Coordinates of C-alpha atoms and ligand atoms in Angstrom, one line a residue:
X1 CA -10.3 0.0 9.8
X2 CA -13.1 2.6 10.3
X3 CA -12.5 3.6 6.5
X4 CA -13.0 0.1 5.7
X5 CA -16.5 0.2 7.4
X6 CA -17.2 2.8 5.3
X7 CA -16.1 1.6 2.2
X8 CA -18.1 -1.7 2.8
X9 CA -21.8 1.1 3.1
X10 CA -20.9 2.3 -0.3
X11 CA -19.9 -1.2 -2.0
X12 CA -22.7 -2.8 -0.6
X13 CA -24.9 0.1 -2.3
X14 CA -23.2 -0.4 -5.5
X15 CA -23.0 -3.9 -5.6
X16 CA -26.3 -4.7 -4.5
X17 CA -28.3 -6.9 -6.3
X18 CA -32.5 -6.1 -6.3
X19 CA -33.4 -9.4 -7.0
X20 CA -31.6 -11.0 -3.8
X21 CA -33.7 -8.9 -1.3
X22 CA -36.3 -10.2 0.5
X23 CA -38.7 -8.0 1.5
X24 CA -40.0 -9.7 4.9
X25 CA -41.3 -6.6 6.4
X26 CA -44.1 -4.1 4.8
X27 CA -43.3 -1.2 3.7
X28 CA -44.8 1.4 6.1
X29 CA -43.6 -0.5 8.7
X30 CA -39.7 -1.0 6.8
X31 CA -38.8 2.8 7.0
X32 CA -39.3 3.4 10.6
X33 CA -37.7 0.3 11.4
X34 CA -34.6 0.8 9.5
X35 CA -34.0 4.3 10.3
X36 CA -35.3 4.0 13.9
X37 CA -32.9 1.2 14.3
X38 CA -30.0 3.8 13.5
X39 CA -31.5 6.5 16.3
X40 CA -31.8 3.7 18.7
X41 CA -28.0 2.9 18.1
X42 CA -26.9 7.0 18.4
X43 CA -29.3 7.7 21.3
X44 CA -28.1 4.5 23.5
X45 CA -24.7 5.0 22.6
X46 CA -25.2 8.9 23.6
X47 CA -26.6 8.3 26.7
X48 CA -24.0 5.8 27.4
X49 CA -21.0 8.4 26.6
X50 CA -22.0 11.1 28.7
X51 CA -22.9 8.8 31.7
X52 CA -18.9 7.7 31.2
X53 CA -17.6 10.8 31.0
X54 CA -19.0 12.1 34.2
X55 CA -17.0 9.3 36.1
X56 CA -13.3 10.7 34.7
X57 CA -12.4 11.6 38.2
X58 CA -13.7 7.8 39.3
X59 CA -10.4 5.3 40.6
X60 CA -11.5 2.8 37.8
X61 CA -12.3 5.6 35.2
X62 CA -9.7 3.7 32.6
X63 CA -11.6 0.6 33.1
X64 CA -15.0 1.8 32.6
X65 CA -13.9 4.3 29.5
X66 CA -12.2 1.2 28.0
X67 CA -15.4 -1.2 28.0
X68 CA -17.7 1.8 26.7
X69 CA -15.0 2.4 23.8
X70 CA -15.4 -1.4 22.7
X71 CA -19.1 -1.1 22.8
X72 CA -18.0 1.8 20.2
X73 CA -16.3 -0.5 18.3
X74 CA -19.0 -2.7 18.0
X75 CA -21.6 0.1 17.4
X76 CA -19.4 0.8 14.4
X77 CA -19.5 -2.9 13.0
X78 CA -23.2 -2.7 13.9
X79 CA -23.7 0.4 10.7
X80 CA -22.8 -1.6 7.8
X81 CA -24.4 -5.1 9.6
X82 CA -27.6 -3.2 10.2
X83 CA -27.2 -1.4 6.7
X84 CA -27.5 -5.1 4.9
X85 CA -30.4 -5.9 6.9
X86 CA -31.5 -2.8 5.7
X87 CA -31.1 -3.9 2.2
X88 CA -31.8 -7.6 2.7
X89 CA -34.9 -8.0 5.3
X90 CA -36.1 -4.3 4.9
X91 CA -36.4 -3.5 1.0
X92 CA -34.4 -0.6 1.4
X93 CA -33.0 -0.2 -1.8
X94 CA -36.9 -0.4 -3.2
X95 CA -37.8 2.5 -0.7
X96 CA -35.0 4.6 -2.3
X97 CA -36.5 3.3 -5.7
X98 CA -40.2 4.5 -4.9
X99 CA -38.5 8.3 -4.5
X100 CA -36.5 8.3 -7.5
X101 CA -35.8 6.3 -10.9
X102 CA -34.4 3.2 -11.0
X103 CA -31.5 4.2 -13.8
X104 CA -30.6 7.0 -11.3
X105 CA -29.8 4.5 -8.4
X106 CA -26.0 4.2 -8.9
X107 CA -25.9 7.7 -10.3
X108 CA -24.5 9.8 -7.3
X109 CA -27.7 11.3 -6.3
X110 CA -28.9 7.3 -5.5
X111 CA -25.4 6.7 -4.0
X112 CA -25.6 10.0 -1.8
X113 CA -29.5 9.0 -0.4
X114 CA -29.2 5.5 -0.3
X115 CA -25.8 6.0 2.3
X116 CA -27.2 8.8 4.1
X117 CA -28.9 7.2 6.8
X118 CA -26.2 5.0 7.6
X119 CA -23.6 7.6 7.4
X120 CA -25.3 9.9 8.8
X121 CA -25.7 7.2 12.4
X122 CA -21.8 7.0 11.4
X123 CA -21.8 11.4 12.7
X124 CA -24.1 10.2 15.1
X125 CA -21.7 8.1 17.2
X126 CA -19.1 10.9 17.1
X127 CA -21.9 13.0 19.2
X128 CA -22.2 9.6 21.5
X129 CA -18.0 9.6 21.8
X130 CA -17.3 13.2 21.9
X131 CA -17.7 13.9 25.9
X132 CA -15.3 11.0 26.6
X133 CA -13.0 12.2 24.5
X134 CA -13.1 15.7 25.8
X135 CA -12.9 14.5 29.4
X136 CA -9.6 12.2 28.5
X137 CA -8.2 15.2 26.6
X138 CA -8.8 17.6 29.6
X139 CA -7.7 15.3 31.9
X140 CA -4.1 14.8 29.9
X141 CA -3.8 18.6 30.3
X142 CA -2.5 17.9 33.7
X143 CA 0.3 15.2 32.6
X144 CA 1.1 17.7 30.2
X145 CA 1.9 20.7 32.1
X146 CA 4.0 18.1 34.2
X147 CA 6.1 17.6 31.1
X148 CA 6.2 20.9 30.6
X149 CA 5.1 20.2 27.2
X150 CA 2.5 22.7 24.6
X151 CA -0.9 22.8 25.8
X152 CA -4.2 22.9 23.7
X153 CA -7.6 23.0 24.9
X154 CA -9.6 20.0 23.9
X155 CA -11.8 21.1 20.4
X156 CA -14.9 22.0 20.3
X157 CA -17.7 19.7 19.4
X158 CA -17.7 21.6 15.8
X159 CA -14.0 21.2 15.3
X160 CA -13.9 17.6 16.7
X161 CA -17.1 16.7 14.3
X162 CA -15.1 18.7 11.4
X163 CA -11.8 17.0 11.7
X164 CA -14.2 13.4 11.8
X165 CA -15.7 14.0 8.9
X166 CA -13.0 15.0 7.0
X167 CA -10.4 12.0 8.0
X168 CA -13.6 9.4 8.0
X169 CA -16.0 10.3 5.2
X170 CA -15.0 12.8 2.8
X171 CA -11.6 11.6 2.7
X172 CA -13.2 8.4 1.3
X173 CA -16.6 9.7 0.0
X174 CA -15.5 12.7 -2.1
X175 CA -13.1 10.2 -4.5
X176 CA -16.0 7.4 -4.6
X177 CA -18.3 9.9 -5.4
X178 CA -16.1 11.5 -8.1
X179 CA -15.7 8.2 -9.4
X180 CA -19.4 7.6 -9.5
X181 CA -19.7 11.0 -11.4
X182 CA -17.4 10.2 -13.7
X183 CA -19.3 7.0 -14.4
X184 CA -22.3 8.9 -14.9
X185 CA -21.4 11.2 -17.3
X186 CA -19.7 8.1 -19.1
X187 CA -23.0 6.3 -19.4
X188 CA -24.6 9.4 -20.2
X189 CA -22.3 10.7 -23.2
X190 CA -22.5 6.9 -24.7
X191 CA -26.0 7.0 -24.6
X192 CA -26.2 10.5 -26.4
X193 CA -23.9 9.6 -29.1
X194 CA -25.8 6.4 -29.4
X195 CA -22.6 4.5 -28.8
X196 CA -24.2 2.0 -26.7
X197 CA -25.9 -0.9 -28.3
X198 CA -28.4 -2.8 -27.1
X199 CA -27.3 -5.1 -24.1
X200 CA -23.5 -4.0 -24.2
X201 CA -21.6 -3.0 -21.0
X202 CA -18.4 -2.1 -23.0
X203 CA -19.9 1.9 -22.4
X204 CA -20.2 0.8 -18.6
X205 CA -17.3 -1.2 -17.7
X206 CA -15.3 1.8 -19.8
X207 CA -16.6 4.4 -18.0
X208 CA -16.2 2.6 -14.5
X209 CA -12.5 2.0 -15.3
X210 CA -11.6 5.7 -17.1
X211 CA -13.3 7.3 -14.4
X212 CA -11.2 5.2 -11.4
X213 CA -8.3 5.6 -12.9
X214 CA -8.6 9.6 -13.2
X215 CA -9.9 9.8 -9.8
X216 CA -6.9 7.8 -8.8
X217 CA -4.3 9.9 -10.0
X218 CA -5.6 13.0 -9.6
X219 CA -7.1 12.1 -6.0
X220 CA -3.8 13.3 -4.4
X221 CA -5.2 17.1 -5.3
X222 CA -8.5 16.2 -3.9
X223 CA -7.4 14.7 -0.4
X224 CA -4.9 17.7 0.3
X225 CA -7.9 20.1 0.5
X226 CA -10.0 17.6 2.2
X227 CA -7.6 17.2 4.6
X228 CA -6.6 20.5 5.6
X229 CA -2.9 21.1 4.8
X230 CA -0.1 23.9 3.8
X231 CA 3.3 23.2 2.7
X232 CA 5.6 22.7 5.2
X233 CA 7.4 26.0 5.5
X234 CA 11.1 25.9 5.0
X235 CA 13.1 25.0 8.2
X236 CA 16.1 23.1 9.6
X237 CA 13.7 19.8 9.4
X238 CA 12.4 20.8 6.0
X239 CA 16.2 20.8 4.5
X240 CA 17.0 17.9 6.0
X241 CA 13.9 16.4 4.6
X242 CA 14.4 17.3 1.2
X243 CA 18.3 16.0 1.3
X244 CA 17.0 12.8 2.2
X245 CA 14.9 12.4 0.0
X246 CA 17.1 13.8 -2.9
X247 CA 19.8 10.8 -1.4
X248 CA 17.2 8.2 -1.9
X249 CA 15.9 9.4 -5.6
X250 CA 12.6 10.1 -4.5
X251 CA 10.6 12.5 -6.4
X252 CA 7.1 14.4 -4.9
X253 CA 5.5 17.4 -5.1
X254 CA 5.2 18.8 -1.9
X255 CA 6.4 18.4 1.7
X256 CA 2.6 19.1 3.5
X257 CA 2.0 20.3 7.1
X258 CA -1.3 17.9 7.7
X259 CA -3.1 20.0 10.4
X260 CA -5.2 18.1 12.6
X261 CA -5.8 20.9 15.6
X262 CA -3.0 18.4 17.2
X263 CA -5.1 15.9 17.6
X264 CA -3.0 13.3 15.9
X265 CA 0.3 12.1 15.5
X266 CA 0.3 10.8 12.1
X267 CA 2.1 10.6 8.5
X268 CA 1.4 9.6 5.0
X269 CA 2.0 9.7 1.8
X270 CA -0.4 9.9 -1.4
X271 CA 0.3 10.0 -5.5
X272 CA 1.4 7.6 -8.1
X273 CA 3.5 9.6 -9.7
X274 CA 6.3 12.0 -8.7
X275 CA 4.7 15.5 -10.0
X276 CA 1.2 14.5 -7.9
X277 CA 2.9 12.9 -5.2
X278 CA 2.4 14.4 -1.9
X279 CA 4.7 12.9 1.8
X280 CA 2.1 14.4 4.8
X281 CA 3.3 15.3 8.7
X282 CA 0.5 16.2 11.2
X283 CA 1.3 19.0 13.4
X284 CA 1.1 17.2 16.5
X285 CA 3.9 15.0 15.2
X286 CA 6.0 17.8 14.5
X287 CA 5.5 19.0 17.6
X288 CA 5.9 16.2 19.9
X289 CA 9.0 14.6 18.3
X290 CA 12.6 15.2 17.9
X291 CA 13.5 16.0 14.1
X292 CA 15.7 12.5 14.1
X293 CA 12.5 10.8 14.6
X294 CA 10.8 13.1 12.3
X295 CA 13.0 12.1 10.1
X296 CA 12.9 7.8 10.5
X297 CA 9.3 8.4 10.5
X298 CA 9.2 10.2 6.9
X299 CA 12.0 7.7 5.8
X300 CA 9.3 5.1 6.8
X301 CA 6.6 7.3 4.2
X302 CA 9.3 7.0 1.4
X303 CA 9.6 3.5 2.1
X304 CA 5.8 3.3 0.8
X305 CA 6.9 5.3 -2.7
X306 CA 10.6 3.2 -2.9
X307 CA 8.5 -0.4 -3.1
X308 CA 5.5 1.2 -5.0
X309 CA 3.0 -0.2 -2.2
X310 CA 0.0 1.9 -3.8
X311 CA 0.2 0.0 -6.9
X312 CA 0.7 -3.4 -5.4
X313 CA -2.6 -2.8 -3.4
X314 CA -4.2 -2.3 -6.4
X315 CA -3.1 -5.3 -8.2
X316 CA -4.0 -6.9 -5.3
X317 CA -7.9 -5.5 -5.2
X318 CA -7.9 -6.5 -9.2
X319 CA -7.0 -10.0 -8.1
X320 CA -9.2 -9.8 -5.4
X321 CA -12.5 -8.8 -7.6
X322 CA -11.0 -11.1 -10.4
X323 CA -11.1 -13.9 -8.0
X324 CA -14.9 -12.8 -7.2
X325 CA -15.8 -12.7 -10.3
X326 CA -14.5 -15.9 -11.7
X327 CA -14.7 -18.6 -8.5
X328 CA -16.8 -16.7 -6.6
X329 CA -19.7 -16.3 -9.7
X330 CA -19.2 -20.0 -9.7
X331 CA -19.7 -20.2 -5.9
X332 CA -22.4 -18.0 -6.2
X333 CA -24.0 -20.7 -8.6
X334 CA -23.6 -23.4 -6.4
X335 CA -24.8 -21.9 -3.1
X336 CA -28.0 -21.3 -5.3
X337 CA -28.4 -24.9 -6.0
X338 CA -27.7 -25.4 -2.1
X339 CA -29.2 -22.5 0.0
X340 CA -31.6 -21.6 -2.2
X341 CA -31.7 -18.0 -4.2
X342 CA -31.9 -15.5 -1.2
X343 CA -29.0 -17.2 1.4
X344 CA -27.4 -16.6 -1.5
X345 CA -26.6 -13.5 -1.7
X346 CA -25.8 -12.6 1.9
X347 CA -23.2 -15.6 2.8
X348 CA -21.4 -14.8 0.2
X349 CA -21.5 -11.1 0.8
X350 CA -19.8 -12.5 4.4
X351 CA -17.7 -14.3 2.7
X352 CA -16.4 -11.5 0.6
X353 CA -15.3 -9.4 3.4
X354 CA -13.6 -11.8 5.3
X355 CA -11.5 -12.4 2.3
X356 CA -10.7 -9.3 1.9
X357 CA -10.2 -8.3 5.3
X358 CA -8.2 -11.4 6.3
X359 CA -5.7 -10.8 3.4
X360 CA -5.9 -6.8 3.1
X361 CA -4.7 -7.6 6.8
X362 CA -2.3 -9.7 5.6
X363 CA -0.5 -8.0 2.8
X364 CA -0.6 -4.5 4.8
X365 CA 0.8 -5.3 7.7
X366 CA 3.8 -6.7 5.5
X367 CA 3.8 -3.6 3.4
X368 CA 4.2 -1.5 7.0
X369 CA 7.1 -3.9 8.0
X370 CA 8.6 -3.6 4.6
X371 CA 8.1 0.2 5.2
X372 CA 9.9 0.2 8.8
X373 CA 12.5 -1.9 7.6
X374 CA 13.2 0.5 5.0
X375 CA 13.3 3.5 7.6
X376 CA 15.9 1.5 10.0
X377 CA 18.0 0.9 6.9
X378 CA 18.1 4.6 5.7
X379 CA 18.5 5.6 9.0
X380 CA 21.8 3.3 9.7
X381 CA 23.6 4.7 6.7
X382 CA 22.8 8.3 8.5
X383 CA 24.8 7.2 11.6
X384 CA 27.0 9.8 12.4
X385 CA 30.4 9.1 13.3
X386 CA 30.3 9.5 16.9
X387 CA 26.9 8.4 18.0
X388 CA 26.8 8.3 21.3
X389 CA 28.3 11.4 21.3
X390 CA 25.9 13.2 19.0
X391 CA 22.6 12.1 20.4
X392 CA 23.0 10.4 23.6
X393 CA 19.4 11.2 24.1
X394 CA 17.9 9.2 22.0
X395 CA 20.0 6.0 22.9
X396 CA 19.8 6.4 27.1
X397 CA 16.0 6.6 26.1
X398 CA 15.4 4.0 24.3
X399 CA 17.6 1.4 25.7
X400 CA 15.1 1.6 28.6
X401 CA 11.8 0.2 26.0
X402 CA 14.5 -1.8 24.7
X403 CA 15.4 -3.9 28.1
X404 CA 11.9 -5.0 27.6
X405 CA 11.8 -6.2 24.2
X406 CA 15.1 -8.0 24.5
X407 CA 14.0 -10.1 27.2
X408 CA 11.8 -11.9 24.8
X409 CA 14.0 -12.2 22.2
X410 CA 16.5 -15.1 20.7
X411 CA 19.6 -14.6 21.7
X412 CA 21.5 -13.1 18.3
X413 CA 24.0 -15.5 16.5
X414 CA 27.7 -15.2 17.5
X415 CA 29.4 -13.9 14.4
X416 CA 33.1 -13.2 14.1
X417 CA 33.6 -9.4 12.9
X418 CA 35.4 -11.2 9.4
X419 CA 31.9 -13.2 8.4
X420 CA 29.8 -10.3 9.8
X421 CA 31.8 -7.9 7.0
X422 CA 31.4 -10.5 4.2
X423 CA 27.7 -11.2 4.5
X424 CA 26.6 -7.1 5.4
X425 CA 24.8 -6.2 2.2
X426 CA 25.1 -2.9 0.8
X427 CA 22.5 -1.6 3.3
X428 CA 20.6 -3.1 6.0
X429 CA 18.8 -2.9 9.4
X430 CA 22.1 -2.0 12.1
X431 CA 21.6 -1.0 15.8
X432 CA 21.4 2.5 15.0
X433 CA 18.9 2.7 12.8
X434 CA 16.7 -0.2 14.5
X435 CA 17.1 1.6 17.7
X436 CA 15.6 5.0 16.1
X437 CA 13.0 3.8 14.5
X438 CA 12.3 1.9 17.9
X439 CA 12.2 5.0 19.4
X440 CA 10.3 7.4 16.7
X441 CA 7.3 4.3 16.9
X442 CA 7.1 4.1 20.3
X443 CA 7.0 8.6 20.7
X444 CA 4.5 7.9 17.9
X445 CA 2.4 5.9 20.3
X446 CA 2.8 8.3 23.3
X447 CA 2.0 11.4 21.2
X448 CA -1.3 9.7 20.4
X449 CA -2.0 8.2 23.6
X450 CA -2.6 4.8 22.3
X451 CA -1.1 1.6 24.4
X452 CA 2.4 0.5 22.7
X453 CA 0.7 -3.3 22.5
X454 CA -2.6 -2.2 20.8
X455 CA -3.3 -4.1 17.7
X456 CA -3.9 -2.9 14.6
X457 CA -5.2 -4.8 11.8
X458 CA -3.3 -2.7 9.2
X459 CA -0.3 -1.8 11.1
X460 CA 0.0 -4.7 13.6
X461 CA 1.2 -3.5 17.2
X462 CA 3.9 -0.7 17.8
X463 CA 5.7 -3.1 20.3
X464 CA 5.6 -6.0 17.8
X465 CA 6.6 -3.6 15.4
X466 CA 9.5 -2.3 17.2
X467 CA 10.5 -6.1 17.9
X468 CA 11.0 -6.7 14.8
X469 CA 13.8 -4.0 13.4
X470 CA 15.7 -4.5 16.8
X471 CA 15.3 -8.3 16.1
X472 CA 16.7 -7.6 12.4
X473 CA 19.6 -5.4 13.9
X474 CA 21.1 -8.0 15.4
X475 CA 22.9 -9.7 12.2
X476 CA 22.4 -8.1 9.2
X477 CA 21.8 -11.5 7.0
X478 CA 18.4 -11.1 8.8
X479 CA 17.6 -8.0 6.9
X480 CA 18.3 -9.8 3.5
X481 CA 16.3 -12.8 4.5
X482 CA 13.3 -10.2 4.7
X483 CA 13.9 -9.1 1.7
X484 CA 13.9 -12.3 0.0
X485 CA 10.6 -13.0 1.8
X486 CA 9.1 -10.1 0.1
X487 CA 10.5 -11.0 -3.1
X488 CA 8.3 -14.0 -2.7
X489 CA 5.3 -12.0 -1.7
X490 CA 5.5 -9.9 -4.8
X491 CA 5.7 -13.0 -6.9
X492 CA 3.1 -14.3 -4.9
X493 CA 0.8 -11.6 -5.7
X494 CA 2.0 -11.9 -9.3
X495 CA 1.2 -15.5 -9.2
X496 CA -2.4 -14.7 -7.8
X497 CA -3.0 -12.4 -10.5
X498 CA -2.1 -14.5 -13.3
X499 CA -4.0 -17.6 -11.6
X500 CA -7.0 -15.7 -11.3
X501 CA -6.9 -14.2 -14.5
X502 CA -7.0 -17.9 -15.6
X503 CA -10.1 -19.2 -13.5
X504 CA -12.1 -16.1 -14.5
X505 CA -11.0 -17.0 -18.6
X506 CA -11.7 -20.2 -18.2
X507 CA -15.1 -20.3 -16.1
X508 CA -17.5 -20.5 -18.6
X509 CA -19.4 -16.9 -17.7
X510 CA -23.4 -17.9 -17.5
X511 CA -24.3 -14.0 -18.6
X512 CA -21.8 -11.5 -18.8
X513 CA -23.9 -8.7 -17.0
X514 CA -23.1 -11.0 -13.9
X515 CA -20.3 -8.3 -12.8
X516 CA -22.4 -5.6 -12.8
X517 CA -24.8 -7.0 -10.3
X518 CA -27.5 -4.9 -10.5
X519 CA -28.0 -5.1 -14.7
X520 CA -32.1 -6.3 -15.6
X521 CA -30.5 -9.6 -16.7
X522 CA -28.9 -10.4 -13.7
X523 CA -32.0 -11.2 -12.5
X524 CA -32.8 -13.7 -14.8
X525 CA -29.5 -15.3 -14.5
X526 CA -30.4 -16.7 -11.0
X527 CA -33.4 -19.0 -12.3
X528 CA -31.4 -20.4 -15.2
X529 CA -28.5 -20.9 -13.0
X530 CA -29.9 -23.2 -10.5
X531 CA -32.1 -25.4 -13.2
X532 CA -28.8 -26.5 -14.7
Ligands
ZN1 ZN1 3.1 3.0 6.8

């Protein structure tokens, strides 16, 4: 969700229209405001922190730490709101302006000083968090020598602001701003071999789309450096690794250590295609867990490449931005005629976002079920032949979480053991593999000392999650009914696409520079609009 935030500083840049703001406050007096607004944020937020952190030793430390980390959250929301007022009430974009060119706006020198204040508040509130962190960190040290487990001191506040700004900004900023380049040098090479006419965006939308798709495909050789990784060396785990994927057909690079000066428990998996694909393992998560769960938590990553989630998110963003530029032009038209030329811009700017964060949520969480559901499958046909011989460790442990989540669960369906072995599938979601995956998600929580019912918006929560695949395990007819119910998300999506691609054919488009927001005529399309 933070990289969303993120995203949101940059689009709203991009996107932003000069004619929609509405400078209310004077200039000399806009700059302060807008940047002391920012300071204001870090400095209270700072203050805040290291008052926290000085009560760790207090009886109700977890009480207090837990309302000053959702005054975090909402200091986080508050960057990208206080950004738009930036752009909207403060004239920000025309400060930017007075400093440099207008054509070199949405080059990437416009893109890199136009975000900068926000991002930079964005570093700030990782000084404002940092001391609270630390004191949780040191004072997990003692648990930890209980359980006799590896200890690391907590980072430094250079590390900790390293390993931030890696994971939060470049790891989003360096492809945008690749893309942006790319654009650039698009527009610029048009314009010197006079390939551009007059009026004609064929050079721009050209260069926006050649230049995504390249960063796309080749970000995979980006993000590994950003992120700080090494192949994983060759090992027991790394053989067994390989083997599976070689079992399931799945092609990739590299196997990559993700080093995170174990401060996270994490996996992932990046690249299109097979010779830039890339499956990630943090080193805390190598550390912490048993290789079986290693293992149902990479089977879970290759569950992302098996049903080609990458590409279905981005026929879902082209749907998305199909649908905003065909309806949503449209609605733009008619909230002039209703609100008037400035509400315009920004309730539809709202509008946007919860779209696109209500069904991002949506469609993500599905694709992480899809993904677990995958893992519990591949690990069932793993079960050995004498489980509870091999690895009684797993099982005694989880059948204590698993007491729990039972008790709230429908009692399965009586099946005889004859219709059970007509209606298994060729592969599907047994106790075994539920049961590990059960247990890899809920280690994955521990390692990373999050609750096991914290929500997520992408990921819903690990017990909900863990639910689910011990739900499925108890007739495997369940596990093809999920499957069909994906089947009819996918044509869902496919139905979206082709609908939208429709609505934007068919809505008659007023001026065709409409997409690219931030054309000269765009401005005059407003005026003409509402005197229809
Ligand atoms: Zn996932």
């Amino acid at each position: 969700v933070t990289r969303i935030l993120i995203l949101i500083l940059f689009i709203l840049w991009l996107a932003w229209d000069p004619s929609q703001s509405m400078a209310a406050a004077p200039f000399w007096l806009a700059m302060p405001l807008f940047l002391g607004g920012y300071l204001l944020l870090v400095v209270s937020t700072g203050i805040w922190g290291r008052l926290t952190a000085r009560r760790v030793a207090a009886w109700n430390f977890h009480q207090t730490l837990r309302r000053f980390n959702i005054t975090m959250d909402v200091a986080r929301i508050a960057i990208p709101a206080w950004f738009g007022v930036g752009l909207y009430l403060l004239g920000w974009r025309a400060i930017v302006a007075s400093m440099m060119s207008e054509p070199l706006m949405n080059s990437v020198l416009g893109v890199i000083v136009g975000t900068l204040p926000p991002l930079a508040a964005w570093m700030g509130l990782w000084w404002s968090q940092y001391p609270t962190e630390r004191a949780l960190r040191e004072q997990s040290l003692l648990g930890m020598i209980d359980a006799n487990l590896p200890l690391h001191a907590p980072p430094s506040f250079g590390r900790y602001f390293m390993s931030n700004l890696r994971l939060q900004i470049l790891f989003l900023g360096i492809p945008l701003l690749l893309i942006v380049l790319g654009h650039d040098i698009g527009v610029l090479l048009g314009r010197t071999l006079n390939l551009q006419e007059e009026g004609s965006n064929v050079m721009e939308v050209a260069s926006w789309l050649i230049s995504a798709i390249g960063v796309f495909v080749f970000a995979p050789e980006i993000l590994r450096r950003v992120l700080h990784t090494e192949p994983l060396r060759d090992s027991p785990l790394r053989q067994r690794l390989d083997a599976l994927c070689q079992r399931t057909r799945i092609r990739y690079r590299d196997i990559l250590l993700w080093k995170t000066d174990n401060n996270m428990g994490n996996a992932a998996v990046m690249g299109f295609v097979p010779r830039l694909r890339y499956i990630l393992l943090s080193d805390l998560l190598l550390e912490r867990m048993p290789d079986e769960e290693i293992e149902a938590v990479f089977a879970h990553e290759l569950g992302h490449i098996v049903h080609r989630h990458m590409i279905w998110y981005v026929v879902f963003v082209v749907v998305l931005a199909l649908i905003n530029a065909g309806p949503g032009s449209w609605l733009a038209a008619h909230l002039t005629r209703w609100f008037g030329t400035h509400a315009q811009e920004p309730v539809l700017a709202a509008m946007m976002i919860a779209k696109f964060l209500l069904l991002f949520g949506f469609v993500s969480r599905k694709f992480e079920r899809q993904a677990d559901v995958y893992a519990a499958r591949t690990m069932q046909s793993r079960q050995p032949p004498n489980t509870a011989a091999t690895c009684p460790s797993i099982l005694a442990e989880v059948s204590a979480a698993g007491d729990v989540t039972h008790a709230n669960m429908p009692p399965a369906p009586a099946l005889s053991v004859a219709t059970v072995s007509e209606q298994v599938s060729p592969s599907f979601v047994g106790p075994y593999g539920a049961t590990l995956l059960a247990s890899a998600l809920r280690r994955v929580a521990i390692v990373n000392n999050i609750p096991i019912a914290a929500r997520s918006w992408c990921h819903g929560s690990i017990a909900t999650r863990m639910q689910y695949v011990q739900g499925l395990s108890h007739d495997p007819e369940l596990t093809s009914r999920f499957d069909y119910f994906m089947r009819w998300l996918y044509a869902g999506i496919i139905g979206a696409l082709l609908l939208s691609v429709t609505a934007f054919a068919m809505i008659p488009q007023s001026d065709p520079a409409q997409s690219s927001g931030d054309h000269p005529q765009a401005i005059q399309a407003v005026p003409s609009m509402s005197a229809n």
